[in-house]
GROMACS .gro file of C-alpha atoms in nm:
model
  288
    1MET     CA    1   1.292   4.861   2.916
    2THR     CA    2   1.375   5.217   3.003
    3ALA     CA    3   1.533   5.298   3.336
    4THR     CA    4   1.353   5.553   3.546
    5ALA     CA    5   1.552   5.832   3.703
    6PRO     CA    6   1.570   5.821   4.083
    7THR     CA    7   1.343   6.068   4.255
    8GLN     CA    8   1.515   6.346   4.441
    9ALA     CA    9   1.382   6.547   4.729
   10SER     CA   10   1.319   6.906   4.636
   11PRO     CA   11   1.520   7.179   4.812
   12ALA     CA   12   1.194   7.312   4.959
   13ASN     CA   13   1.119   6.978   5.129
   14GLY     CA   14   1.474   6.964   5.265
   15ARG     CA   15   1.445   7.313   5.411
   16THR     CA   16   1.108   7.227   5.564
   17GLN     CA   17   1.246   6.915   5.731
   18LEU     CA   18   1.549   7.107   5.857
   19LEU     CA   19   1.325   7.383   5.993
   20GLY     CA   20   1.105   7.125   6.168
   21LYS     CA   21   1.405   6.961   6.332
   22GLY     CA   22   1.539   7.299   6.438
   23ILE     CA   23   1.208   7.397   6.598
   24GLY     CA   24   1.188   7.059   6.774
   25LEU     CA   25   1.539   7.094   6.914
   26LEU     CA   26   1.464   7.449   7.025
   27VAL     CA   27   1.150   7.337   7.211
   28LEU     CA   28   1.342   7.054   7.379
   29LEU     CA   29   1.622   7.294   7.475
   30ILE     CA   30   1.379   7.543   7.629
   31GLY     CA   31   1.199   7.265   7.814
   32GLY     CA   32   1.526   7.121   7.943
   33VAL     CA   33   1.649   7.459   8.067
   34TRP     CA   34   1.312   7.527   8.232
   35MET     CA   35   1.323   7.193   8.415
   36LEU     CA   36   1.684   7.246   8.527
   37LEU     CA   37   1.629   7.596   8.666
   38PRO     CA   38   1.507   7.478   9.012
   39LEU     CA   39   1.796   7.233   9.032
   40GLY     CA   40   2.044   7.502   8.937
   41TRP     CA   41   1.907   7.739   9.198
   42MET     CA   42   1.919   7.466   9.463
   43LEU     CA   43   2.288   7.404   9.394
   44SER     CA   44   2.359   7.779   9.384
   45ALA     CA   45   2.166   7.847   9.706
   46SER     CA   46   2.351   7.566   9.882
   47LEU     CA   47   2.667   7.776   9.840
   48MET     CA   48   2.513   8.107   9.947
   49PRO     CA   49   2.488   8.262  10.294
   50LEU     CA   50   2.133   8.302  10.422
   51SER     CA   51   2.144   8.677  10.360
   52GLU     CA   52   2.183   8.610   9.987
   53VAL     CA   53   1.919   8.337   9.971
   54ILE     CA   54   1.639   8.549  10.123
   55LYS     CA   55   1.707   8.862   9.917
   56VAL     CA   56   1.418   9.024   9.729
   57PRO     CA   57   1.437   9.018   9.432
   58PRO     CA   58   1.598   8.674   9.459
   59VAL     CA   59   1.959   8.611   9.368
   60TRP     CA   60   1.974   8.330   9.114
   61PHE     CA   61   2.326   8.237   9.012
   62ALA     CA   62   2.548   8.536   9.086
   63PRO     CA   63   2.565   8.609   9.460
   64THR     CA   64   2.822   8.846   9.599
   65LYS     CA   65   2.969   8.569   9.813
   66TYR     CA   66   2.996   8.191   9.787
   67THR     CA   67   3.066   7.970  10.089
   68VAL     CA   68   3.109   7.599  10.160
   69GLY     CA   69   3.018   7.654  10.521
   70ASN     CA   70   2.664   7.533  10.457
   71PHE     CA   71   2.791   7.189  10.360
   72SER     CA   72   3.027   7.181  10.657
   73GLU     CA   73   2.741   7.268  10.892
   74VAL     CA   74   2.508   7.007  10.746
   75TRP     CA   75   2.771   6.734  10.706
   76PHE     CA   76   2.949   6.753  11.040
   77ASN     CA   77   2.741   6.949  11.291
   78ILE     CA   78   2.398   6.817  11.194
   79GLY     CA   79   2.528   6.468  11.120
   80PHE     CA   80   2.449   6.415  10.754
   81TRP     CA   81   2.764   6.204  10.721
   82ARG     CA   82   2.596   5.936  10.932
   83PHE     CA   83   2.268   5.952  10.739
   84SER     CA   84   2.458   5.941  10.408
   85LEU     CA   85   2.644   5.628  10.516
   86ASN     CA   86   2.314   5.467  10.619
   87SER     CA   87   2.154   5.551  10.284
   88ALA     CA   88   2.460   5.435  10.090
   89PHE     CA   89   2.473   5.101  10.270
   90VAL     CA   90   2.100   5.035  10.228
   91ALA     CA   91   2.085   5.152   9.864
   92LEU     CA   92   2.399   4.967   9.753
   93THR     CA   93   2.293   4.645   9.928
   94ILE     CA   94   1.943   4.657   9.780
   95THR     CA   95   2.083   4.733   9.434
   96THR     CA   96   2.332   4.444   9.451
   97CYS     CA   97   2.069   4.197   9.574
   98GLN     CA   98   1.814   4.306   9.313
   99LEU     CA   99   2.067   4.276   9.032
  100LEU     CA  100   2.150   3.922   9.143
  101THR     CA  101   1.792   3.803   9.187
  102SER     CA  102   1.656   3.983   8.879
  103THR     CA  103   1.926   3.858   8.643
  104MET     CA  104   1.897   3.500   8.768
  105ALA     CA  105   1.518   3.496   8.750
  106GLY     CA  106   1.517   3.678   8.417
  107PHE     CA  107   1.760   3.424   8.273
  108ALA     CA  108   1.542   3.138   8.395
  109PHE     CA  109   1.218   3.282   8.255
  110ALA     CA  110   1.380   3.382   7.925
  111ARG     CA  111   1.582   3.073   7.838
  112TYR     CA  112   1.449   2.773   8.031
  113GLU     CA  113   1.137   2.567   7.972
  114PHE     CA  114   0.969   2.439   8.288
  115PRO     CA  115   0.609   2.359   8.389
  116GLY     CA  116   0.407   2.663   8.481
  117ARG     CA  117   0.663   2.913   8.354
  118THR     CA  118   0.407   3.146   8.195
  119VAL     CA  119   0.165   3.125   8.488
  120ILE     CA  120   0.439   3.197   8.743
  121PHE     CA  121   0.563   3.492   8.539
  122ILE     CA  122   0.211   3.637   8.511
  123VAL     CA  123   0.161   3.600   8.888
  124ILE     CA  124   0.491   3.784   8.948
  125LEU     CA  125   0.387   4.065   8.713
  126SER     CA  126   0.045   4.091   8.876
  127THR     CA  127   0.211   4.196   9.203
  128LEU     CA  128   0.309   4.522   9.033
  129MET     CA  129  -0.056   4.625   9.057
  130ILE     CA  130  -0.064   4.595   9.438
  131PRO     CA  131  -0.004   4.934   9.607
  132PHE     CA  132   0.259   4.936   9.878
  133GLN     CA  133   0.009   5.084  10.123
  134VAL     CA  134  -0.188   4.759  10.104
  135ILE     CA  135   0.102   4.539  10.212
  136MET     CA  136   0.298   4.766  10.446
  137ILE     CA  137   0.116   4.654  10.764
  138PRO     CA  138   0.150   4.277  10.693
  139LEU     CA  139   0.510   4.343  10.590
  140PHE     CA  140   0.581   4.524  10.916
  141ILE     CA  141   0.432   4.233  11.113
  142MET     CA  142   0.656   3.990  10.923
  143MET     CA  143   0.965   4.201  10.994
  144ALA     CA  144   0.867   4.226  11.362
  145ARG     CA  145   0.833   3.847  11.391
  146MET     CA  146   1.173   3.809  11.226
  147GLY     CA  147   1.325   4.057  11.472
  148LEU     CA  148   1.422   4.304  11.197
  149VAL     CA  149   1.242   4.615  11.325
  150ASN     CA  150   1.481   4.909  11.371
  151THR     CA  151   1.759   4.732  11.178
  152TYR     CA  152   1.924   4.794  10.844
  153TRP     CA  153   1.810   4.452  10.723
  154GLY     CA  154   1.453   4.546  10.799
  155MET     CA  155   1.486   4.807  10.525
  156ILE     CA  156   1.674   4.576  10.290
  157VAL     CA  157   1.501   4.236  10.303
  158PRO     CA  158   1.161   4.344  10.156
  159ALA     CA  159   1.337   4.496   9.853
  160ILE     CA  160   1.569   4.206   9.768
  161VAL     CA  161   1.336   4.076   9.494
  162THR     CA  162   1.137   4.302   9.263
  163PRO     CA  163   0.892   4.201   8.986
  164PHE     CA  164   0.994   4.503   8.779
  165GLY     CA  165   1.358   4.391   8.775
  166ILE     CA  166   1.261   4.036   8.677
  167PHE     CA  167   1.044   4.168   8.394
  168LEU     CA  168   1.313   4.407   8.271
  169MET     CA  169   1.586   4.143   8.261
  170ARG     CA  170   1.362   3.874   8.114
  171GLN     CA  171   1.254   4.101   7.828
  172PHE     CA  172   1.611   4.199   7.748
  173MET     CA  173   1.748   3.844   7.770
  174LEU     CA  174   1.487   3.726   7.521
  175SER     CA  175   1.678   3.925   7.259
  176VAL     CA  176   1.993   3.715   7.311
  177PRO     CA  177   2.001   3.446   7.036
  178LYS     CA  178   1.933   3.092   7.154
  179SER     CA  179   2.194   2.963   6.910
  180LEU     CA  180   2.466   3.141   7.107
  181LEU     CA  181   2.372   2.960   7.429
  182GLU     CA  182   2.332   2.627   7.250
  183ALA     CA  183   2.678   2.662   7.097
  184ALA     CA  184   2.821   2.724   7.443
  185ARG     CA  185   2.648   2.412   7.577
  186ILE     CA  186   2.783   2.205   7.288
  187ASP     CA  187   3.132   2.328   7.377
  188GLY     CA  188   3.080   2.196   7.730
  189ALA     CA  189   3.000   2.518   7.912
  190SER     CA  190   2.807   2.475   8.236
  191GLU     CA  191   2.490   2.671   8.310
  192PRO     CA  192   2.656   2.895   8.574
  193TYR     CA  193   2.932   2.971   8.323
  194ILE     CA  194   2.676   3.062   8.055
  195TYR     CA  195   2.495   3.287   8.301
  196ALA     CA  196   2.804   3.463   8.435
  197ARG     CA  197   3.031   3.478   8.128
  198ILE     CA  198   2.785   3.504   7.839
  199MET     CA  199   2.446   3.628   7.948
  200LEU     CA  200   2.553   3.894   8.198
  201PRO     CA  201   2.809   4.067   7.969
  202LEU     CA  202   2.551   4.076   7.689
  203SER     CA  203   2.294   4.226   7.926
  204LYS     CA  204   2.504   4.523   8.038
  205PRO     CA  205   2.262   4.787   7.899
  206ALA     CA  206   1.965   4.639   8.087
  207ILE     CA  207   2.176   4.592   8.400
  208ALA     CA  208   2.280   4.958   8.384
  209ALA     CA  209   1.917   5.068   8.351
  210LEU     CA  210   1.808   4.846   8.640
  211THR     CA  211   2.098   4.971   8.853
  212ILE     CA  212   1.991   5.333   8.808
  213PHE     CA  213   1.623   5.261   8.872
  214THR     CA  214   1.693   5.048   9.179
  215PHE     CA  215   1.954   5.276   9.334
  216LEU     CA  216   1.736   5.583   9.283
  217ALA     CA  217   1.431   5.412   9.436
  218ALA     CA  218   1.628   5.282   9.735
  219TRP     CA  219   1.812   5.612   9.789
  220ASP     CA  220   1.490   5.818   9.783
  221ASP     CA  221   1.266   5.572   9.970
  222PHE     CA  222   1.095   5.749  10.260
  223LEU     CA  223   0.783   5.562  10.370
  224TRP     CA  224   0.922   5.216  10.450
  225PRO     CA  225   1.234   5.337  10.639
  226LEU     CA  226   1.009   5.575  10.831
  227ILE     CA  227   0.791   5.279  10.937
  228ILE     CA  228   1.063   5.029  11.020
  229ILE     CA  229   1.325   5.258  11.180
  230ASN     CA  230   1.279   5.437  11.513
  231SER     CA  231   1.643   5.514  11.600
  232LYS     CA  232   1.804   5.837  11.484
  233GLN     CA  233   2.136   5.659  11.436
  234LYS     CA  234   1.980   5.448  11.158
  235TRP     CA  235   1.794   5.726  10.976
  236THR     CA  236   1.840   5.743  10.601
  237LEU     CA  237   1.872   6.075  10.419
  238PRO     CA  238   1.501   6.115  10.326
  239ILE     CA  239   1.398   6.077  10.692
  240ALA     CA  240   1.678   6.308  10.804
  241MET     CA  241   1.578   6.570  10.547
  242SER     CA  242   1.216   6.556  10.663
  243ARG     CA  243   1.312   6.606  11.027
  244PHE     CA  244   1.576   6.863  10.933
  245THR     CA  245   1.327   7.070  10.731
  246GLU     CA  246   1.084   7.076  11.022
  247GLN     CA  247   1.356   7.183  11.267
  248TYR     CA  248   1.536   7.436  11.045
  249ILE     CA  249   1.234   7.573  10.858
  250SER     CA  250   1.385   7.922  10.830
  251GLN     CA  251   1.737   7.808  10.739
  252THR     CA  252   1.685   7.782  10.363
  253HIS     CA  253   2.056   7.779  10.283
  254LEU     CA  254   2.108   7.472  10.504
  255GLN     CA  255   1.803   7.300  10.355
  256MET     CA  256   1.946   7.349  10.005
  257ALA     CA  257   2.282   7.211  10.117
  258GLY     CA  258   2.109   6.902  10.260
  259ALA     CA  259   1.910   6.858   9.938
  260ALA     CA  260   2.234   6.881   9.738
  261VAL     CA  261   2.388   6.609   9.956
  262MET     CA  262   2.092   6.386   9.865
  263PHE     CA  263   2.102   6.470   9.495
  264LEU     CA  264   2.470   6.452   9.403
  265PRO     CA  265   2.523   6.073   9.459
  266VAL     CA  266   2.227   5.994   9.232
  267LEU     CA  267   2.366   6.225   8.964
  268PHE     CA  268   2.704   6.053   8.993
  269VAL     CA  269   2.549   5.707   8.947
  270PHE     CA  270   2.355   5.825   8.642
  271LEU     CA  271   2.658   5.988   8.480
  272LEU     CA  272   2.861   5.674   8.547
  273MET     CA  273   2.612   5.450   8.366
  274GLN     CA  274   2.443   5.681   8.118
  275ARG     CA  275   2.627   5.522   7.824
  276ASN     CA  276   2.429   5.200   7.859
  277PHE     CA  277   2.116   5.339   8.023
  278ILE     CA  278   1.931   5.465   7.713
  279GLU     CA  279   2.027   5.156   7.515
  280GLY     CA  280   1.895   4.930   7.788
  281VAL     CA  281   1.561   5.110   7.811
  282ALA     CA  282   1.523   5.125   7.432
  283MET     CA  283   1.602   4.757   7.369
  284THR     CA  284   1.398   4.617   7.656
  285GLY     CA  285   1.065   4.492   7.532
  286LEU     CA  286   1.164   4.422   7.171
  287LYS     CA  287   1.056   4.063   7.224
  288GLY     CA  288   0.775   3.930   7.439
   0.00000   0.00000   0.00000
């Protein structure tokens, strides 16, 4: 029997593939720069005096003068420090509660057998198809009967459990081998120990993804806080920005500073957890 020589890719095919990758990267780079231009101008304008912001032709990234007075005006005089604390408390509390409920429910649906498990899971997923506008009036009535109108908990309680978080964690936890959990049980590990010391550390990528999604949604939520809150002292940043834009419609430099105050915490959270974020999104859904 004669051995056949291994086939080798021709230099022309290699150059074609390299050219295709180069063109793809170039297109992605141009698209990324194009999408970041408004964000870059917002951050630049937040450091400009109004005279620079309203110039024609517009000044993009090289004004004659930079100033931090815009942030000082927005933060102290207009009171964005209070609105930022409100948003931080609500967003962090919602994120913590959703991580707890989603990981516990996901663990139960992924690794426990109980009657009606599939039916209950389908019912939970079906709630994703219900628009918020359909349930906001009944939800407001419930919060009013519980005495939670115009309170921080009125914003937090409806978001403690989310079907998306349960689905995300359940799909990721299905990828954890059953043999690992069974070995822990044979060694005498309790179920809380397995959940806290085995399942949660292995689910860090999915937890990071859920943290970013939940924090971003809670931080940017506008409609429900607008409905449930009627006191200025409890405004979150989206409500404050809406009122601020109406009041200071001609003060573009202050509007950009307020928008930067809203944006920077979300960017910080993403940069903090980006290492596990892509992995969590990519691996979720490998098993069903």
